[in-house]
Amino acid sequence: MNPQTHPWKNWKHITKLDPDKSLSPDDLETIVGSGTDAIMISGTQNITDTNVGQLISLLKDYDIPKILEPATPEAVLDGDLVDSIFVPLVLNAGDLKWIVGKHKDWILNHKIKWEKVIPEAYIVMNPESAVAKLTKSKTDLTSDEVLAYARYAEKYLRLPIVYMEYSGTYGDPTLVKRLRDSLTEAALFYGGGIDSQVTAAEMLRYADVIVVGNVVYTDIDKFIETIP
Amino acid sequence: MNPQTHPWKNWKHITKLDPDKSLSPDDLETIVGSGTDAIMISGTQNITDTNVGQLISLLKDYDIPKILEPATPEAVLDGDLVDSIFVPLVLNAGDLKWIVGKHKDWILNHKIKWEKVIPEAYIVMNPESAVAKLTKSKTDLTSDEVLAYARYAEKYLRLPIVYMEYSGTYGDPTLVKRLRDSLTEAALFYGGGIDSQVTAAEMLRYADVIVVGNVVYTDIDKFIETIP
């Protein structure tokens, strides 16, 4: 992969917007102008071509980098209006369709703009999250197992991004630090429970990029605090 | 991956030796001097540290490139006496341990010489083979599904080798040709049923590398015919 296809190399903060939730035009303008490095359009539940299309359309006049992260690979839109398509696989999924099956069907049934596609290796950590339930993720992992998954993604698959997904809860900074110390090539993304300057700063000590989502919908001022 | 780590770029023919089968010293010398490009130490059944170690030891005075292809990732020896360790994942496995689980455990429990490790994306095609049974491979695939798996390996995972494994039977040259026409970056390996000049030449029209195994043990003269 050449450097041009690593747009996140200078990023620290991504805002994840959920097509199933609504935002006022004012809030959207605040978010885009907040200093966040990119907008990721993502979500696990009730994601449709219609609501994804609407959100992309609301963002189209803004110059900020736009990433589509489809809920499942089959749901990738054509990607014309976004800069990148981040397509996850879930390393600790309990069902292999979240590692290879859905991806195979996606490739089978679509003409793919590969130059926009970035693979992400997710490790799903919160058993209560929608994504953990959907993917039947095995979350009772030792720290060493988490590190082994991450090294599998980095050293064996050579994927560019390892994504620690605590979706809906705040993660373990000690574990994120161990990942930081273990990875040498992949970028480390962290998502989950960041809702203040303190939590943002703590995870940014170890992660290359933090992904901030829910607080956008609950407290826009707190969201602004998370910008580094 | 840099070019030095693609030793197979100039190869056309690999001889796969099974540590569970025996060869006379004369036959071994014939094989090594036959013009085959590399020796792969591999096998699915009754593979032990002892018989793998014995075979490596028999080969150690020969200058030919030596590849260890462990039956399962946990069975990787330290690799001191081989040039490369080719570690498969099985794209169409029915059990996710053959895609990520065994690899994770391998990384968890071993100090790995990553500079020797080459990942291979297997597609297992013969339902009667030991490897298909072991990995519960889904072999009733349409040609388009096989192509989608191969593109997943090449375009999404960016793995360097796609390995069409017909183990024990001769494959479909039409499908191998379609793979040839579809892949642009990954090397295409073909294995299964090559036992003559004709079958070797036919598959080499499409595959970058053919892997020849069983005939070594049944008819050494026929084996020699398979060398391009």
Coordinates of C-alpha atoms in Angstrom, one line a residue:
Chain A
M1 CA 0.0 0.0 0.0
N2 CA 1.4 3.4 -0.9
P3 CA 1.3 6.3 1.6
Q4 CA -1.5 8.1 -0.3
T5 CA -3.8 5.3 0.7
H6 CA -3.1 5.9 4.4
P7 CA -5.1 9.0 4.9
W8 CA -5.2 8.4 8.6
K9 CA -1.5 8.8 9.1
N10 CA -1.9 12.4 10.3
W11 CA -5.3 11.9 12.0
K12 CA -6.0 11.7 15.7
H13 CA -9.7 12.0 15.9
I14 CA -12.6 10.6 13.9
T15 CA -16.2 11.4 14.5
K16 CA -18.5 8.4 13.9
L17 CA -22.0 9.4 12.8
D18 CA -24.9 6.9 12.8
P19 CA -27.3 7.1 9.9
D20 CA -30.1 5.9 12.1
K21 CA -29.9 9.0 14.4
S22 CA -30.7 12.5 13.5
L23 CA -28.6 15.7 13.9
S24 CA -29.6 19.3 13.5
P25 CA -27.9 21.2 10.6
D26 CA -26.3 23.4 13.3
D27 CA -24.9 20.4 15.2
L28 CA -23.6 19.0 11.9
E29 CA -21.8 22.3 11.1
T30 CA -20.4 22.3 14.6
I31 CA -19.0 18.8 14.3
V32 CA -17.5 19.4 10.8
G33 CA -15.8 22.6 12.0
S34 CA -14.7 21.2 15.4
G35 CA -11.2 20.1 14.4
T36 CA -12.1 16.4 14.0
D37 CA -10.0 14.9 11.2
A38 CA -12.7 12.9 9.4
I39 CA -16.3 11.8 9.5
M40 CA -17.1 8.1 9.5
I41 CA -20.6 7.1 8.5
S42 CA -21.2 3.9 10.4
G43 CA -23.7 2.0 12.5
T44 CA -24.9 -1.5 13.3
Q45 CA -28.6 -1.3 13.5
N46 CA -31.3 -0.1 11.1
I47 CA -28.8 0.9 8.5
T48 CA -30.4 1.3 5.1
D49 CA -29.3 2.7 1.7
T50 CA -31.8 5.5 2.4
N51 CA -30.5 6.7 5.7
V52 CA -26.8 6.3 4.7
G53 CA -27.5 8.2 1.5
Q54 CA -29.2 11.0 3.4
L55 CA -26.3 11.4 5.7
I56 CA -23.8 11.4 2.9
S57 CA -25.9 14.0 1.1
L58 CA -26.0 16.3 4.2
L59 CA -22.2 16.1 4.3
K60 CA -21.5 16.5 0.6
D61 CA -20.8 20.3 0.7
Y62 CA -18.3 19.9 3.4
D63 CA -14.6 19.5 2.6
I64 CA -13.8 17.1 5.5
P65 CA -12.6 13.6 4.7
K66 CA -15.6 11.3 4.6
I67 CA -15.4 7.6 5.3
L68 CA -18.1 5.0 4.8
E69 CA -17.9 2.1 7.2
P70 CA -20.7 -0.3 6.1
A71 CA -22.5 -2.3 8.8
T72 CA -21.9 -5.3 6.6
P73 CA -19.8 -5.6 3.5
E74 CA -22.9 -6.3 1.4
A75 CA -24.1 -2.9 2.4
V76 CA -21.3 -1.0 0.8
L77 CA -22.8 1.7 -1.5
D78 CA -20.9 2.6 -4.6
G79 CA -18.7 5.0 -2.7
D80 CA -18.8 7.9 -5.2
L81 CA -19.5 10.5 -2.5
V82 CA -17.0 9.4 0.1
D83 CA -13.3 9.4 0.1
S84 CA -12.7 6.0 1.6
I85 CA -14.6 2.8 2.4
F86 CA -13.4 1.2 5.6
V87 CA -14.5 -2.5 5.6
P88 CA -14.1 -4.3 8.9
L89 CA -13.4 -7.9 9.6
V90 CA -14.0 -9.1 13.2
L91 CA -11.0 -11.1 14.4
N92 CA -12.7 -12.5 17.4
A93 CA -16.1 -13.1 15.7
G94 CA -17.8 -16.4 16.6
D95 CA -19.2 -16.8 13.1
L96 CA -16.9 -16.9 10.2
K97 CA -19.2 -14.9 8.0
W98 CA -17.8 -11.8 9.8
I99 CA -14.3 -12.7 8.7
V100 CA -14.7 -14.0 5.2
G101 CA -18.2 -15.1 4.3
K102 CA -19.9 -11.7 3.9
H103 CA -16.8 -10.3 2.2
K104 CA -16.9 -13.1 -0.3
D105 CA -20.6 -12.4 -1.1
W106 CA -19.9 -8.7 -1.3
I107 CA -17.1 -9.3 -3.9
L108 CA -19.3 -11.8 -5.7
N109 CA -22.2 -9.3 -6.2
H110 CA -20.6 -5.9 -6.6
K111 CA -18.3 -4.0 -8.8
I112 CA -15.9 -2.7 -6.1
K113 CA -13.8 0.5 -6.2
W114 CA -10.8 -1.2 -4.6
E115 CA -8.8 2.0 -4.6
K116 CA -11.1 3.3 -1.9
V117 CA -11.3 0.2 0.2
I118 CA -9.3 0.0 3.5
P119 CA -9.6 -3.2 5.5
E120 CA -9.9 -2.8 9.3
A121 CA -9.2 -5.6 11.8
Y122 CA -11.7 -5.2 14.6
I123 CA -11.4 -6.7 18.0
V124 CA -14.8 -6.4 19.7
M125 CA -14.5 -6.1 23.5
N126 CA -17.9 -5.2 25.0
P127 CA -20.1 -8.3 25.1
E128 CA -23.2 -6.0 25.6
S129 CA -22.7 -4.1 22.4
A130 CA -24.9 -4.6 19.3
V131 CA -21.8 -5.4 17.3
A132 CA -20.7 -8.1 19.7
K133 CA -24.1 -9.7 19.7
L134 CA -24.4 -9.6 15.9
T135 CA -21.0 -11.1 15.3
K136 CA -21.1 -13.5 18.2
S137 CA -17.8 -12.1 19.3
K138 CA -15.8 -14.0 21.9
T139 CA -15.0 -11.2 24.3
D140 CA -13.7 -13.2 27.3
L141 CA -10.2 -12.9 26.1
T142 CA -7.0 -12.6 28.1
S143 CA -4.8 -9.6 27.3
D144 CA -2.3 -11.9 25.7
E145 CA -5.0 -13.3 23.4
V146 CA -6.0 -9.7 22.4
L147 CA -2.3 -9.1 21.6
A148 CA -2.1 -12.3 19.6
Y149 CA -5.1 -11.3 17.5
A150 CA -3.6 -7.9 16.9
R151 CA -0.3 -9.4 15.8
Y152 CA -2.1 -11.8 13.6
A153 CA -3.7 -8.9 11.9
E154 CA -0.5 -6.9 11.7
K155 CA 2.2 -9.5 11.0
Y156 CA 0.3 -12.3 9.2
L157 CA -2.5 -10.5 7.4
R158 CA -0.5 -7.3 7.2
L159 CA -3.7 -5.2 7.6
P160 CA -3.1 -1.5 8.0
I161 CA -5.5 -0.9 11.0
V162 CA -6.2 -2.7 14.2
Y163 CA -9.4 -1.3 15.8
M164 CA -10.1 -1.9 19.5
E165 CA -13.9 -1.6 19.6
Y166 CA -15.4 -1.1 23.1
S167 CA -18.6 0.3 21.6
G168 CA -20.8 1.8 24.3
T169 CA -18.3 1.4 27.2
Y170 CA -14.9 2.8 28.1
G171 CA -12.0 0.4 27.6
D172 CA -9.0 -0.6 29.5
P173 CA -6.1 1.9 29.0
T174 CA -3.6 -0.7 30.3
L175 CA -4.5 -3.1 27.5
V176 CA -4.5 -0.3 24.9
K177 CA -1.0 0.6 26.1
R178 CA 0.1 -3.0 25.7
L179 CA -1.2 -3.0 22.2
R180 CA 0.6 0.3 21.5
D181 CA 3.9 -1.3 22.7
S182 CA 3.2 -4.5 20.6
L183 CA 2.3 -3.1 17.2
T184 CA 4.9 -1.7 14.9
E185 CA 3.3 -1.2 11.6
A186 CA -0.5 -1.2 11.9
A187 CA -2.3 1.9 13.1
L188 CA -4.1 1.5 16.4
F189 CA -7.7 2.8 16.4
Y190 CA -9.6 3.0 19.6
G191 CA -13.4 3.4 20.0
G192 CA -15.8 3.3 22.9
G193 CA -16.9 5.5 25.8
I194 CA -14.9 8.7 25.0
D195 CA -17.1 11.5 26.3
S196 CA -14.7 14.1 27.8
Q197 CA -11.3 15.7 27.5
V198 CA -9.9 13.3 30.1
T199 CA -11.0 10.1 28.4
A200 CA -9.9 11.4 25.0
A201 CA -6.5 12.4 26.2
E202 CA -6.0 9.1 28.1
M203 CA -6.7 6.9 25.0
L204 CA -4.8 9.2 22.7
R205 CA -1.7 8.6 24.8
Y206 CA -1.7 5.0 23.2
A207 CA -4.0 4.9 20.2
D208 CA -3.0 6.6 17.0
V209 CA -6.7 7.5 16.3
I210 CA -9.7 7.7 18.6
V211 CA -13.2 7.3 17.3
V212 CA -15.9 9.3 19.0
G213 CA -19.5 8.6 18.4
N214 CA -22.3 8.5 21.0
V215 CA -21.5 11.8 22.8
V216 CA -22.2 13.7 19.6
Y217 CA -25.9 12.8 20.1
T218 CA -26.0 13.3 23.9
D219 CA -23.9 16.3 24.6
I220 CA -22.3 18.3 21.8
D221 CA -20.3 20.5 24.2
K222 CA -18.7 17.3 25.7
F223 CA -18.0 16.2 22.2
I224 CA -16.1 19.4 21.5
E225 CA -13.9 18.6 24.6
T226 CA -12.8 15.3 23.0
I227 CA -11.0 17.1 20.1
P228 CA -7.3 17.0 20.8
Chain B
M1 CA 6.4 -6.9 1.3
N2 CA 9.7 -6.3 -0.4
P3 CA 10.9 -8.4 -3.4
Q4 CA 13.4 -10.4 -1.3
T5 CA 10.6 -12.0 0.6
H6 CA 9.0 -13.3 -2.6
P7 CA 11.4 -16.1 -3.3
W8 CA 8.8 -17.8 -5.5
K9 CA 8.8 -15.1 -8.2
N10 CA 11.1 -17.1 -10.4
W11 CA 9.7 -20.5 -9.4
K12 CA 7.5 -22.8 -11.5
H13 CA 7.7 -26.1 -9.7
I14 CA 7.7 -27.0 -6.0
T15 CA 8.0 -30.6 -4.7
K16 CA 5.9 -31.3 -1.7
L17 CA 7.3 -34.0 0.6
D18 CA 5.3 -35.6 3.3
P19 CA 7.2 -36.3 6.6
D20 CA 4.8 -39.3 7.2
K21 CA 6.2 -41.1 4.1
S22 CA 9.7 -42.4 3.5
L23 CA 12.0 -41.9 0.6
S24 CA 15.3 -43.6 -0.2
P25 CA 18.4 -41.5 -0.1
D26 CA 18.7 -42.1 -3.9
D27 CA 15.2 -40.9 -4.6
L28 CA 15.8 -37.8 -2.4
E29 CA 19.0 -37.0 -4.4
T30 CA 17.1 -37.5 -7.6
I31 CA 14.3 -35.1 -6.5
V32 CA 16.7 -32.4 -5.3
G33 CA 18.7 -32.5 -8.5
S34 CA 15.6 -32.8 -10.8
G35 CA 15.3 -29.1 -11.5
T36 CA 12.4 -28.5 -9.1
D37 CA 12.7 -25.0 -7.6
A38 CA 12.1 -25.8 -4.0
I39 CA 11.2 -28.5 -1.5
M40 CA 8.1 -28.0 0.6
I41 CA 7.8 -30.1 3.8
S42 CA 4.1 -30.5 4.3
G43 CA 1.4 -33.0 5.1
T44 CA -2.0 -33.2 6.9
Q45 CA -1.9 -36.5 8.8
N46 CA 0.5 -38.0 11.4
I47 CA 2.8 -35.0 11.3
T48 CA 5.0 -34.8 14.3
D49 CA 8.0 -32.8 15.4
T50 CA 10.0 -36.0 15.0
N51 CA 9.2 -36.9 11.4
V52 CA 9.3 -33.2 10.3
G53 CA 12.7 -32.9 12.0
Q54 CA 14.0 -36.1 10.3
L55 CA 13.0 -34.9 6.9
I56 CA 14.6 -31.5 7.4
S57 CA 17.7 -33.2 8.6
L58 CA 17.9 -35.4 5.5
L59 CA 17.7 -32.2 3.4
K60 CA 20.1 -30.0 5.3
D61 CA 23.1 -30.6 3.2
Y62 CA 21.3 -29.7 0.0
D63 CA 21.4 -26.2 -1.2
I64 CA 17.8 -26.1 -2.6
P65 CA 15.3 -23.7 -1.1
K66 CA 13.5 -25.4 1.8
I67 CA 10.0 -24.4 2.9
L68 CA 8.2 -25.7 5.9
E69 CA 4.4 -25.7 5.5
P70 CA 3.1 -26.8 8.9
A71 CA -0.1 -28.9 9.0
T72 CA -1.4 -26.5 11.5
P73 CA 0.1 -23.2 12.6
E74 CA 0.7 -24.5 16.1
A75 CA 3.0 -27.1 14.6
V76 CA 5.5 -24.6 13.2
L77 CA 8.9 -25.6 14.3
D78 CA 11.4 -22.8 14.9
G79 CA 12.4 -22.7 11.3
D80 CA 16.1 -22.5 11.8
L81 CA 16.8 -25.1 9.2
V82 CA 14.4 -23.9 6.5
D83 CA 14.4 -20.8 4.4
S84 CA 10.7 -20.0 4.6
I85 CA 7.6 -21.0 6.6
F86 CA 4.5 -21.0 4.5
V87 CA 1.5 -20.7 6.8
P88 CA -1.9 -21.4 5.2
L89 CA -5.3 -20.1 6.0
V90 CA -8.2 -21.8 4.4
L91 CA -10.6 -19.3 2.8
N92 CA -13.5 -21.8 2.4
A93 CA -13.0 -23.5 5.7
G94 CA -16.2 -24.4 7.6
D95 CA -14.6 -23.7 10.9
L96 CA -13.1 -20.4 11.7
K97 CA -10.2 -21.9 13.6
W98 CA -8.6 -22.6 10.2
I99 CA -8.8 -18.9 9.3
V100 CA -7.9 -17.2 12.5
G101 CA -8.2 -19.3 15.7
K102 CA -5.2 -21.6 15.3
H103 CA -3.1 -18.7 14.1
K104 CA -4.0 -16.7 17.2
D105 CA -3.0 -19.6 19.4
W106 CA 0.2 -20.1 17.5
I107 CA 1.2 -16.4 18.0
L108 CA 0.1 -16.6 21.6
N109 CA 2.4 -19.5 22.4
H110 CA 5.5 -19.1 20.2
K111 CA 8.2 -16.7 19.4
I112 CA 7.8 -16.3 15.7
K113 CA 10.5 -15.5 13.1
W114 CA 8.2 -13.3 11.1
E115 CA 10.8 -12.6 8.5
K116 CA 10.4 -16.3 7.4
V117 CA 6.7 -16.4 7.5
I118 CA 4.7 -16.2 4.2
P119 CA 0.9 -16.4 4.4
E120 CA -0.9 -18.5 1.8
A121 CA -4.6 -18.3 1.1
Y122 CA -5.8 -21.8 0.3
I123 CA -9.0 -22.7 -1.5
V124 CA -9.6 -26.4 -0.9
M125 CA -11.5 -28.0 -3.8
N126 CA -11.5 -31.8 -3.3
P127 CA -14.2 -32.8 -0.7
E128 CA -12.6 -36.2 -0.4
S129 CA -9.2 -34.9 0.7
A130 CA -7.9 -35.1 4.2
V131 CA -7.4 -31.3 4.3
A132 CA -11.1 -30.7 3.2
K133 CA -12.4 -33.1 5.9
L134 CA -10.1 -31.6 8.6
T135 CA -11.0 -28.0 7.8
K136 CA -14.7 -28.8 7.0
S137 CA -14.1 -26.9 3.7
K138 CA -17.2 -25.9 1.8
T139 CA -16.2 -27.3 -1.7
D140 CA -19.6 -27.0 -3.5
L141 CA -18.6 -23.6 -4.8
T142 CA -19.6 -22.0 -8.1
S143 CA -16.7 -20.7 -10.2
D144 CA -17.7 -17.2 -9.4
E145 CA -17.5 -17.9 -5.6
V146 CA -14.0 -19.3 -6.1
L147 CA -13.0 -16.1 -7.9
A148 CA -14.6 -14.0 -5.1
Y149 CA -12.6 -15.9 -2.5
A150 CA -9.4 -15.3 -4.5
R151 CA -10.1 -11.6 -4.9
Y152 CA -10.9 -11.3 -1.2
A153 CA -7.4 -12.8 -0.5
E154 CA -5.7 -10.6 -3.1
K155 CA -7.6 -7.3 -2.9
Y156 CA -8.8 -7.1 0.6
L157 CA -6.3 -9.1 2.7
R158 CA -3.5 -8.4 0.1
L159 CA -2.0 -11.9 0.7
P160 CA 0.8 -12.8 -1.7
I161 CA -0.3 -16.3 -2.6
V162 CA -3.6 -17.8 -3.6
Y163 CA -3.3 -21.6 -3.5
M164 CA -5.8 -23.8 -5.4
E165 CA -5.6 -27.1 -3.5
Y166 CA -7.1 -30.1 -5.3
S167 CA -5.1 -32.5 -3.1
G168 CA -5.4 -36.0 -4.5
T169 CA -7.4 -35.2 -7.6
Y170 CA -6.7 -33.3 -10.8
G171 CA -8.4 -29.9 -11.0
D172 CA -10.4 -27.9 -13.5
P173 CA -8.1 -26.1 -15.9
T174 CA -10.9 -23.8 -17.0
L175 CA -11.4 -22.6 -13.5
V176 CA -7.6 -22.2 -13.0
K177 CA -7.5 -20.1 -16.2
R178 CA -10.3 -17.9 -14.9
L179 CA -8.3 -17.3 -11.7
R180 CA -5.2 -16.5 -13.8
D181 CA -7.3 -13.9 -15.7
S182 CA -8.7 -12.4 -12.4
L183 CA -5.6 -12.1 -10.2
T184 CA -3.3 -9.2 -10.8
E185 CA -0.9 -9.2 -7.8
A186 CA -1.1 -12.5 -5.9
A187 CA 0.9 -15.5 -7.2
L188 CA -1.3 -18.4 -8.2
F189 CA -0.2 -21.8 -6.8
Y190 CA -1.8 -25.0 -8.1
G191 CA -1.7 -28.4 -6.4
G192 CA -3.4 -31.7 -7.0
G193 CA -3.1 -34.7 -9.3
I194 CA -0.1 -33.6 -11.4
D195 CA 1.6 -36.8 -12.4
S196 CA 2.8 -36.4 -16.0
Q197 CA 4.3 -34.0 -18.5
V198 CA 0.9 -33.3 -19.9
T199 CA -0.9 -32.4 -16.7
A200 CA 2.1 -30.3 -15.5
A201 CA 2.2 -28.3 -18.7
E202 CA -1.5 -27.8 -18.7
M203 CA -1.7 -26.3 -15.2
L204 CA 1.5 -24.3 -15.8
R205 CA -0.2 -22.5 -18.6
Y206 CA -2.2 -20.7 -15.9
A207 CA -0.6 -21.2 -12.5
D208 CA 2.6 -19.4 -11.6
V209 CA 3.7 -22.4 -9.6
I210 CA 2.6 -26.0 -9.6
V211 CA 3.1 -28.1 -6.5
V212 CA 3.8 -31.8 -7.1
G213 CA 3.5 -34.3 -4.3
N214 CA 2.1 -37.8 -4.5
V215 CA 3.8 -39.0 -7.7
V216 CA 7.1 -38.7 -5.9
Y217 CA 6.1 -41.7 -3.9
T218 CA 4.5 -43.7 -6.6
D219 CA 6.6 -43.2 -9.7
I220 CA 9.8 -41.2 -9.6
D221 CA 10.1 -41.3 -13.4
K222 CA 6.7 -39.7 -13.8
F223 CA 7.7 -37.2 -11.2
I224 CA 10.7 -36.2 -13.3
E225 CA 8.4 -35.6 -16.3
T226 CA 6.5 -32.9 -14.3
I227 CA 9.6 -30.7 -14.2
P228 CA 9.1 -27.9 -16.7

